[in-house]
Coordinates of C-alpha atoms (C1' of nucleotides) in Angstrom, one line a residue:
Chain Z
M3 CA -30.2 189.8 146.1
D4 CA -32.6 192.1 144.3
L5 CA -33.1 189.6 141.6
D6 CA -36.4 187.8 141.0
A7 CA -36.6 184.9 143.6
L8 CA -38.8 182.9 141.1
A9 CA -36.3 182.9 138.4
R10 CA -33.5 181.9 140.9
C11 CA -35.3 179.0 142.1
P12 CA -33.5 176.0 141.1
V13 CA -37.0 174.1 140.6
F14 CA -38.2 176.3 137.8
E15 CA -34.7 176.7 136.3
G16 CA -34.8 176.3 132.5
L17 CA -38.1 177.7 131.8
S18 CA -38.8 180.4 129.1
S19 CA -39.2 183.8 130.8
A20 CA -42.8 183.4 129.2
G21 CA -43.6 180.3 131.1
L22 CA -41.8 181.9 134.3
E23 CA -44.6 184.5 134.0
R24 CA -47.2 182.3 133.3
I25 CA -46.4 180.6 136.8
R26 CA -45.8 183.4 138.5
A27 CA -49.5 184.8 137.6
E28 CA -51.0 181.6 139.1
A29 CA -49.3 182.3 142.3
Q30 CA -50.9 183.6 145.3
R31 CA -48.8 186.2 147.4
H32 CA -48.8 186.2 151.0
L33 CA -47.3 188.9 153.4
L34 CA -46.1 187.6 156.7
E35 CA -45.0 189.5 159.7
G36 CA -41.9 188.4 161.7
G37 CA -43.1 185.3 163.8
E38 CA -46.2 184.5 161.7
V39 CA -47.0 180.9 161.2
L40 CA -47.7 180.1 157.3
F41 CA -48.6 176.5 157.9
A42 CA -48.4 174.4 160.8
Q43 CA -47.3 170.7 161.0
G44 CA -50.3 168.5 160.8
D45 CA -52.2 171.0 158.6
P46 CA -53.3 169.4 155.3
A47 CA -50.7 169.9 152.9
I48 CA -52.5 171.9 149.9
H49 CA -49.7 174.4 149.1
S50 CA -46.4 174.6 148.0
Y51 CA -44.2 177.8 148.0
V52 CA -41.3 179.9 147.2
L53 CA -39.8 182.4 149.4
E54 CA -39.6 185.9 147.5
T55 CA -38.1 188.2 150.2
G56 CA -37.5 187.5 154.2
R57 CA -36.3 184.7 156.1
M58 CA -38.4 181.7 157.5
R59 CA -37.4 178.4 159.2
L60 CA -39.1 175.1 158.8
V61 CA -39.5 173.5 162.3
Q62 CA -40.7 170.1 163.9
L63 CA -42.2 169.9 167.3
H64 CA -41.6 166.5 168.8
P65 CA -44.3 165.3 171.3
D66 CA -42.5 166.4 174.6
G67 CA -41.9 170.0 173.5
R68 CA -38.6 169.8 171.8
T69 CA -38.3 171.4 168.9
M70 CA -35.9 170.6 165.6
I71 CA -35.3 173.2 163.3
Y72 CA -35.0 171.6 159.8
R73 CA -34.2 174.5 157.4
I74 CA -33.7 178.2 157.3
L75 CA -35.2 179.5 154.2
T76 CA -34.0 182.1 152.2
P77 CA -35.3 184.1 149.2
G78 CA -35.7 181.9 146.1
E79 CA -36.3 178.7 148.0
F80 CA -39.2 176.1 147.4
F81 CA -40.7 174.4 150.3
G82 CA -43.9 172.8 151.4
G83 CA -44.4 171.1 148.0
I84 CA -42.8 167.9 149.3
A85 CA -45.4 167.4 151.2
A86 CA -48.0 169.1 149.1
L87 CA -47.1 166.5 146.5
G88 CA -46.9 163.3 148.6
D89 CA -48.6 162.9 151.7
E90 CA -51.5 165.0 153.0
T91 CA -50.5 166.7 156.0
Y92 CA -47.1 169.1 156.2
P93 CA -44.6 167.3 158.6
V94 CA -43.2 170.8 159.5
S95 CA -44.4 174.1 160.3
A96 CA -43.3 177.1 158.5
E97 CA -42.8 180.4 160.3
A98 CA -41.3 183.7 159.4
V99 CA -38.5 184.9 161.7
E100 CA -38.7 188.3 159.9
A101 CA -41.2 190.0 157.6
S102 CA -41.4 187.9 154.5
V103 CA -43.5 187.4 151.3
V104 CA -44.3 184.2 149.9
L105 CA -45.6 182.8 146.5
G106 CA -48.0 180.0 146.7
W107 CA -49.7 177.4 144.5
S108 CA -52.4 174.9 145.1
R109 CA -51.8 171.5 144.8
E110 CA -53.9 171.2 141.6
T111 CA -52.0 174.1 140.3
M112 CA -48.7 172.8 140.9
Y113 CA -49.7 169.7 139.3
R114 CA -50.8 171.4 136.3
I115 CA -47.5 173.2 136.0
L116 CA -45.8 170.0 136.6
R117 CA -47.4 168.3 133.5
A118 CA -47.1 171.4 131.5
H119 CA -43.4 171.8 132.2
P120 CA -41.9 168.1 132.6
Q121 CA -38.6 170.2 133.1
V122 CA -40.1 171.5 136.4
A123 CA -40.6 167.8 137.7
L124 CA -37.1 166.9 137.0
N125 CA -35.6 170.0 138.7
L126 CA -37.9 169.1 141.7
L127 CA -36.5 165.7 141.6
R128 CA -33.2 167.0 141.6
V129 CA -33.7 169.4 144.6
Q130 CA -35.6 166.6 146.5
A131 CA -32.4 164.2 145.7
R132 CA -30.3 167.1 147.5
R133 CA -32.5 167.4 150.1
I134 CA -32.4 163.6 150.8
Q135 CA -28.5 163.7 151.0
E136 CA -28.5 166.5 153.3
L137 CA -31.0 164.6 155.6
Q138 CA -28.7 161.6 155.4
E139 CA -25.8 163.5 156.2
R140 CA -27.7 164.9 159.3
V141 CA -28.6 161.5 160.3
N142 CA -25.2 160.2 160.0
E143 CA -23.9 163.2 162.3
L144 CA -26.3 162.7 164.6
A145 CA -25.8 159.1 165.2
W146 CA -21.9 159.3 165.5
E147 CA -20.6 162.7 166.4
R148 CA -19.8 164.8 169.5
V149 CA -21.7 167.7 170.2
E150 CA -19.3 170.3 169.7
R151 CA -18.6 168.8 166.0
R152 CA -22.1 168.9 165.2
V153 CA -22.4 172.5 166.3
A154 CA -19.3 173.6 164.4
R155 CA -21.0 171.7 161.4
A156 CA -24.1 173.5 161.9
V157 CA -22.4 177.0 162.3
L158 CA -20.4 176.6 158.8
R159 CA -23.3 175.3 157.2
L160 CA -25.1 178.6 158.2
A161 CA -22.1 180.8 157.4
R162 CA -22.6 179.3 154.0
H163 CA -26.1 179.5 153.7
V164 CA -26.9 182.9 155.2
G165 CA -23.5 184.3 156.0
R166 CA -22.5 187.9 155.3
R167 CA -18.8 189.4 155.1
I168 CA -18.3 192.0 157.6
E169 CA -15.0 193.7 158.7
E170 CA -14.6 191.2 161.5
G171 CA -15.3 187.9 160.1
V172 CA -18.5 186.5 158.7
L173 CA -22.1 187.2 160.4
V174 CA -24.4 184.9 160.8
D175 CA -27.4 186.9 159.1
V176 CA -30.4 185.7 160.7
P177 CA -31.3 186.0 164.4
L178 CA -30.1 182.8 166.2
S179 CA -30.6 182.2 169.8
R180 CA -28.3 179.7 171.8
E181 CA -31.6 177.5 171.8
D182 CA -31.9 177.8 168.1
L183 CA -28.5 176.7 167.7
A184 CA -29.4 173.6 170.0
N185 CA -32.5 172.8 167.8
L186 CA -30.4 172.8 164.8
T187 CA -28.0 170.3 166.4
G188 CA -30.1 168.0 168.7
T189 CA -28.6 169.2 172.0
T190 CA -29.3 172.1 174.8
L191 CA -29.1 175.5 175.0
Y192 CA -26.7 174.9 177.9
T193 CA -24.5 173.0 175.7
T194 CA -24.5 175.1 173.0
S195 CA -23.9 178.1 175.4
R196 CA -20.8 176.7 176.7
I197 CA -19.4 175.6 173.3
L198 CA -19.9 179.2 172.0
S199 CA -18.3 180.7 175.3
Q200 CA -15.1 178.3 174.9
W201 CA -14.8 179.2 171.2
E202 CA -15.0 183.0 172.1
Q203 CA -12.5 182.5 174.6
R204 CA -10.2 181.0 172.0
G205 CA -11.1 183.8 169.7
F206 CA -12.8 181.5 166.9
V207 CA -16.4 183.5 166.9
R208 CA -17.8 186.5 168.6
A209 CA -21.5 185.5 170.2
G210 CA -23.6 188.1 171.3
R211 CA -27.7 187.7 171.7
Q212 CA -29.1 186.2 168.9
R213 CA -25.8 187.1 166.9
L214 CA -22.8 185.4 166.0
V215 CA -19.9 186.3 164.0
I216 CA -17.2 183.8 163.0
R217 CA -13.7 185.1 163.1
A218 CA -11.8 181.9 162.3
P219 CA -13.6 180.1 160.1
H220 CA -10.8 177.3 159.7
A221 CA -10.9 177.1 163.4
L222 CA -14.4 175.7 163.1
V223 CA -13.5 173.6 159.9
E224 CA -10.9 171.8 161.9
I225 CA -13.0 171.1 164.8
A226 CA -16.1 169.9 162.2
E227 CA -13.7 167.8 160.3
D228 CA -11.0 165.3 161.7
L229 CA -7.9 166.9 161.0
S230 CA -6.0 165.9 164.0
V231 CA -5.2 162.3 162.9
P232 CA -2.5 161.8 165.4
E233 CA -2.3 158.0 165.6
R234 CA -1.6 157.3 161.9
R235 CA 2.1 156.4 162.9
E236 CA 1.2 153.0 164.5
Q237 CA -0.3 152.0 161.0
I238 CA 2.9 152.9 159.4
E239 CA 4.8 150.5 161.9
D240 CA 2.1 147.9 161.6
D241 CA 2.2 147.9 157.7
P242 CA 5.4 146.4 156.4
Chain T
M27 CA -44.5 137.4 147.0
D28 CA -44.4 135.9 143.6
L29 CA -46.1 138.8 142.0
D30 CA -44.0 140.9 139.4
A31 CA -41.6 143.1 141.4
L32 CA -41.9 145.9 138.7
A33 CA -45.2 146.2 138.8
R34 CA -45.6 146.2 142.5
C35 CA -43.1 149.0 142.7
P36 CA -44.8 152.1 143.6
V37 CA -42.5 154.4 140.9
F38 CA -44.3 152.4 138.1
E39 CA -47.7 152.6 139.5
G40 CA -50.2 153.5 136.9
L41 CA -48.4 152.3 133.8
S42 CA -50.1 150.3 131.1
S43 CA -48.8 146.7 131.0
A44 CA -47.4 147.5 127.5
G45 CA -45.7 150.4 129.1
L46 CA -44.1 148.5 131.9
E47 CA -43.2 145.8 129.4
R48 CA -41.2 148.1 127.7
I49 CA -39.5 149.4 130.5
R50 CA -38.8 146.2 131.7
A51 CA -37.2 145.3 128.2
E52 CA -34.7 148.4 128.6
A53 CA -33.6 146.9 132.1
Q54 CA -30.5 144.9 132.6
R55 CA -30.7 142.0 134.8
H56 CA -28.1 141.5 137.4
L57 CA -27.5 138.5 140.0
L58 CA -25.7 139.1 143.0
E59 CA -24.7 136.4 145.7
G60 CA -25.1 137.3 149.4
G61 CA -22.5 139.7 150.3
E62 CA -21.8 141.3 147.0
V63 CA -21.7 145.1 146.6
L64 CA -24.1 146.4 143.8
F65 CA -22.5 150.0 143.9
A66 CA -20.3 151.5 146.7
Q67 CA -20.6 155.2 148.2
G68 CA -18.7 157.7 146.1
D69 CA -19.1 155.7 143.0
P70 CA -20.7 157.6 139.9
A71 CA -24.2 157.2 140.2
I72 CA -25.2 155.8 136.9
H73 CA -27.9 153.4 137.4
S74 CA -31.6 153.2 139.1
Y75 CA -32.4 149.8 140.3
V76 CA -35.7 147.9 141.4
L77 CA -34.9 144.7 143.8
E78 CA -36.7 142.0 141.9
T79 CA -35.9 139.2 144.6
G80 CA -33.7 138.9 147.4
R81 CA -32.7 141.3 150.3
M82 CA -30.2 144.2 150.2
R83 CA -29.4 147.0 152.3
L84 CA -28.3 150.6 151.7
V85 CA -25.6 151.4 154.2
Q86 CA -23.4 154.6 154.7
L87 CA -20.0 154.8 156.0
H88 CA -18.6 157.2 158.5
P89 CA -15.0 158.4 158.1
D90 CA -14.3 156.9 161.5
G91 CA -15.2 153.2 160.3
R92 CA -19.2 153.5 161.6
T93 CA -21.6 152.6 159.6
M94 CA -25.1 153.7 159.2
I95 CA -27.9 151.3 157.7
Y96 CA -30.4 153.4 155.8
R97 CA -33.0 151.2 154.2
I98 CA -33.4 147.6 154.2
L99 CA -34.5 146.7 150.6
T100 CA -37.3 144.2 149.8
P101 CA -38.5 143.0 146.5
G102 CA -40.5 146.0 144.3
E103 CA -38.3 148.6 145.8
F104 CA -36.6 151.4 143.8
F105 CA -33.2 152.6 144.8
G106 CA -30.1 154.4 143.3
G107 CA -32.0 156.5 141.4
I108 CA -32.4 159.3 143.7
A109 CA -28.5 159.8 143.3
A110 CA -28.4 158.9 139.5
L111 CA -31.2 161.5 138.7
G112 CA -29.4 164.2 141.3
D113 CA -25.9 164.3 142.2
E114 CA -23.2 162.5 140.3
T115 CA -22.1 160.1 143.0
Y116 CA -24.0 157.1 145.4
P117 CA -24.2 158.8 148.8
V118 CA -24.6 155.0 150.1
S119 CA -23.4 151.6 149.5
A120 CA -25.7 148.9 148.0
E121 CA -25.0 145.3 149.4
A122 CA -26.9 142.1 148.9
V123 CA -27.6 140.3 152.4
E124 CA -28.7 137.5 150.3
A125 CA -28.7 136.2 146.7
S126 CA -30.6 138.9 145.0
V127 CA -31.7 139.9 141.5
V128 CA -32.1 143.6 140.5
L129 CA -33.1 145.3 137.5
G130 CA -31.0 148.2 136.6
W131 CA -31.3 151.4 134.0
S132 CA -28.7 153.6 133.2
R133 CA -29.2 157.4 133.7
E134 CA -30.1 158.0 130.3
T135 CA -32.9 155.5 129.9
M136 CA -33.9 156.7 133.2
Y137 CA -34.6 160.1 131.7
R138 CA -36.1 158.8 128.5
I139 CA -38.5 156.7 130.7
L140 CA -39.2 159.7 132.9
R141 CA -40.1 162.0 129.7
A142 CA -42.4 159.1 128.2
H143 CA -44.4 158.7 131.2
P144 CA -44.7 161.8 133.1
Q145 CA -46.7 159.6 135.7
V146 CA -43.5 158.0 136.5
A147 CA -42.0 161.5 137.5
L148 CA -44.9 162.2 139.7
N149 CA -44.8 158.7 141.4
L150 CA -40.9 159.1 141.8
L151 CA -41.6 162.5 143.5
R152 CA -44.2 161.0 145.8
V153 CA -41.6 158.2 146.7
Q154 CA -39.1 160.7 147.3
A155 CA -41.3 162.6 149.4
R156 CA -42.3 159.6 151.7
R157 CA -38.5 159.1 151.9
I158 CA -38.0 162.5 153.2
Q159 CA -40.5 162.2 155.6
E160 CA -38.9 159.1 157.0
L161 CA -35.5 160.7 157.1
Q162 CA -36.8 163.7 159.1
E163 CA -38.5 161.3 161.3
R164 CA -35.3 159.6 162.1
V165 CA -33.5 162.8 162.6
N166 CA -36.1 163.4 165.3
E167 CA -35.5 160.4 167.1
L168 CA -31.9 160.5 167.0
A169 CA -31.7 164.0 168.4
W170 CA -34.4 163.7 171.1
E171 CA -34.9 160.1 171.9
R172 CA -33.0 157.6 174.3
V173 CA -31.5 154.6 172.8
E174 CA -33.9 152.1 174.2
R175 CA -37.1 154.0 172.3
R176 CA -34.7 154.2 169.3
V177 CA -34.3 150.6 169.2
A178 CA -37.7 149.9 169.7
R179 CA -38.7 151.9 167.0
A180 CA -36.4 150.3 164.9
V181 CA -37.6 146.9 165.5
L182 CA -41.0 147.6 165.0
R183 CA -40.2 149.3 161.7
L184 CA -38.6 146.1 160.7
A185 CA -41.4 144.0 161.9
R186 CA -43.8 145.9 159.8
H187 CA -41.3 146.0 156.8
V188 CA -40.0 142.4 156.7
G189 CA -41.8 140.7 159.4
R190 CA -43.3 137.5 158.9
R191 CA -45.8 135.7 161.3
I192 CA -44.8 132.5 163.1
E193 CA -46.5 130.7 166.1
E194 CA -44.1 132.2 168.6
G195 CA -45.0 135.8 166.9
V196 CA -43.6 137.9 164.5
L197 CA -40.1 137.0 163.1
V198 CA -38.0 139.9 161.6
D199 CA -37.3 137.9 158.2
V200 CA -33.7 139.1 157.5
P201 CA -30.3 138.2 159.1
L202 CA -29.5 140.9 161.9
S203 CA -26.8 140.9 164.2
R204 CA -26.8 143.2 167.4
E205 CA -24.4 145.3 165.4
D206 CA -26.8 145.7 162.5
L207 CA -29.4 146.9 165.1
A208 CA -27.1 149.2 166.6
N209 CA -26.2 150.7 163.0
L210 CA -29.7 151.3 162.2
T211 CA -30.2 153.1 165.4
G212 CA -26.7 155.2 166.3
T213 CA -25.6 153.3 169.1
T214 CA -23.3 150.3 169.8
L215 CA -23.7 146.8 169.5
Y216 CA -23.0 146.5 173.3
T217 CA -26.3 148.7 174.4
T218 CA -28.5 146.6 171.8
S219 CA -27.1 143.4 173.1
R220 CA -28.0 144.7 176.8
I221 CA -31.6 146.1 175.7
L222 CA -32.4 143.0 173.9
S223 CA -31.3 140.7 177.0
Q224 CA -33.4 142.9 179.2
W225 CA -36.5 142.5 176.6
E226 CA -36.0 138.9 176.4
Q227 CA -36.2 138.5 180.2
R228 CA -39.2 140.4 180.3
G229 CA -40.6 138.2 177.6
F230 CA -41.1 140.8 174.9
V231 CA -38.8 139.1 172.1
R232 CA -36.8 135.9 171.5
A233 CA -33.4 137.0 170.2
G234 CA -31.1 134.6 169.0
R235 CA -28.0 134.6 166.5
Q236 CA -28.7 137.2 163.8
R237 CA -32.4 136.4 164.7
L238 CA -35.1 138.1 166.2
V239 CA -38.8 137.4 167.1
I240 CA -41.2 139.7 168.6
R241 CA -43.6 138.2 171.0
A242 CA -45.1 141.3 172.6
P243 CA -45.4 143.8 170.2
H244 CA -47.6 146.1 172.0
A245 CA -44.9 146.0 174.7
L246 CA -42.5 147.6 172.2
V247 CA -44.8 150.0 171.1
E248 CA -45.2 151.3 174.6
I249 CA -41.7 151.8 174.7
A250 CA -41.5 153.4 171.5
E251 CA -44.3 155.6 172.1
D252 CA -44.9 157.7 175.2
L253 CA -47.7 155.7 177.0
S254 CA -47.0 156.5 180.4
V255 CA -48.4 160.2 180.6
P256 CA -48.5 160.1 184.4
E257 CA -48.4 164.0 184.9
R258 CA -51.4 165.1 183.1
R259 CA -53.2 165.6 186.6
E260 CA -51.2 168.8 187.4
Q261 CA -52.4 170.5 184.0
I262 CA -56.1 169.8 185.0
E263 CA -55.5 171.5 188.3
D264 CA -53.9 174.3 186.4
D265 CA -56.5 174.9 183.6
P266 CA -59.7 176.3 186.0
Chain H
dG2 C1' -33.7 206.7 185.5
dT3 C1' -36.1 201.9 187.0
dG4 C1' -38.6 197.8 185.9
dT5 C1' -39.3 193.8 183.2
dG6 C1' -38.9 190.0 180.3
dT7 C1' -35.7 187.5 177.4
dC8 C1' -31.5 185.8 176.6
dT9 C1' -27.4 183.9 178.2
dT10 C1' -23.7 182.2 181.5
dT11 C1' -21.9 179.1 184.8
dG12 C1' -21.6 175.9 188.4
dA13 C1' -22.9 171.5 190.4
dC14 C1' -24.6 167.1 189.8
dG15 C1' -25.7 162.8 187.8
dG16 C1' -26.6 159.4 184.9
dG17 C1' -27.2 157.3 180.1
dG18 C1' -24.7 154.7 177.5
dC19 C1' -19.6 154.2 175.3
dG20 C1' -15.4 151.8 175.3
dC21 C1' -12.7 147.9 176.7
dA22 C1' -11.8 143.4 178.2
dA23 C1' -13.1 138.8 178.7
dA24 C1' -15.6 135.1 178.8
dC25 C1' -19.3 132.6 176.5
dC26 C1' -22.1 130.4 172.8
dG27 C1' -23.1 128.0 168.5
dG28 C1' -22.0 126.7 164.1
dT29 C1' -18.6 125.0 160.7
dT30 C1' -14.5 122.9 159.4
dG31 C1' -11.0 119.7 159.5
Chain E
dC8 C1' -13.9 115.0 168.4
dA9 C1' -11.3 119.3 168.9
dA10 C1' -10.3 123.6 166.7
dC11 C1' -11.8 127.6 165.4
dC12 C1' -14.2 131.9 164.2
dG13 C1' -18.0 135.2 164.3
dG14 C1' -21.5 136.7 166.9
dT15 C1' -23.4 137.4 171.8
dT16 C1' -23.2 138.5 176.7
dT17 C1' -21.9 140.9 180.7
dG18 C1' -19.2 143.7 184.2
dC19 C1' -16.6 147.6 185.1
dG20 C1' -15.0 152.6 184.7
dC21 C1' -15.4 156.7 182.9
dC22 C1' -17.0 160.9 180.6
dC23 C1' -20.0 163.6 178.0
dC24 C1' -23.7 165.9 178.1
dG25 C1' -28.5 166.9 179.9
dT26 C1' -30.8 168.8 184.0
dC27 C1' -31.7 172.0 187.7
dA28 C1' -30.9 176.4 189.7
dA29 C1' -29.4 181.0 190.2
dA30 C1' -27.1 184.7 188.6
dG31 C1' -25.7 188.0 185.0
dA32 C1' -26.5 190.7 180.9
dC33 C1' -29.0 193.2 177.5
dA34 C1' -32.9 195.2 175.2
dC35 C1' -36.8 197.8 175.8
dA36 C1' -40.9 200.2 177.9
dC37 C1' -42.2 203.5 180.7

DNA sequence: GTGTGTCTTTGACGGGGCGCAAACCGGTTG
DNA sequence: CAACCGGTTTGCGCCCCGTCAAAGACACAC
């Protein structure tokens, strides 16, 4: 946790510590308070960032007022660069959910780094590839899966990403309202509230105000994946 | 159309023709018949490809038998490389919808090319960035938009991508069943059939068997974007 | 303590769109 | 010509889940 965020960032993996230091020296450090917006959707995409400390989120606003949460960022994560190296405006907004510190590089600096360290370009390609796969998975979910399963998946992802073990189970260590959960899964706060109530009744989670503890991860996994498979029998009869 | 597919591919933009030729020389050429599968989801991702002639599609299968069509490929498009450079298996399958020719490079060759031509790596980053944005747009649509609008969007994208002007309007120049359209938009063939029938009645399109002609693009745009905006009035009253 | 605002819960209602079934093409094969 | 097969259309019923309304719970300020 106290490790250097830059060194942990997969984008800068494989660099000598000297190279890393040079890159760090070129960065601008920004301090953000909780709720502050680092860049807004539609802004000219000039900077790439790495989150050093804190928690941020990337959100996209839909014309009709809906919001989609794309990623929740933890220290060491690279963001903004996808737009900064490609198109000319950010497709998402980046906001701090708590006091945070980011390192930023201008587009020109970033290009210079990429040319000086081909390894960084390859790393970035790999990181982007991973992100594309995640997005494809999400598209698939949204297209074909029921809400409860999508919510279960989102919660499990959160647990993996920002989960923290406590006596009671795994705490999702980021403030997370019902609406946030809805905006992660493409549903409404009413539906997520209902789902969480139900899960709580069954003892799978403990849900408080902006707070979520997973007590029975296996139960959620069972909802998230299709582990019932009751109608295999017929096929056995059909086969021979 | 008869231009060299490799030269048109954004990934290899900015290379000298000598460099291009060297890259072409390292490629393996594959001939595919319609319906043939070049690689299947889950296969170890070894090769990157550029489509030279024909039409292909990238599809992803969902455990419960549903299918999602991710992209329809036209000559000059790069594919497979995102997985080949990142993770170790393809997340999608690539199948030819008609007789096609592809150029392929092994992972090692591709890495060699990337190192020899840093420009290619930058190009690839840009291409991936674009793809990420497209996927984000799609996630947003699936999360918040009604089926008819999603279908309208998909059709307009197809028109832009593989549209061909004919006397009657714009022909979507790829065999496209109702089910395909459903698998592009996350709905069912029944619903897409109903929507197309309705559009046909209103004179927006002419839909045949695996065939679609757009006669009134503006009408579809009106469905795809929200151009009604009837309740602005209130806000004017509220403002002062 | 009381008040206030935000987040959450729950009920009631309605509709969009999915699922199934069955009929209907239109092109291909024999 | 008839038979067939894959794609398409259409009706019908149902149910998930979005929407609205209202009350409840919790945190914080004063």
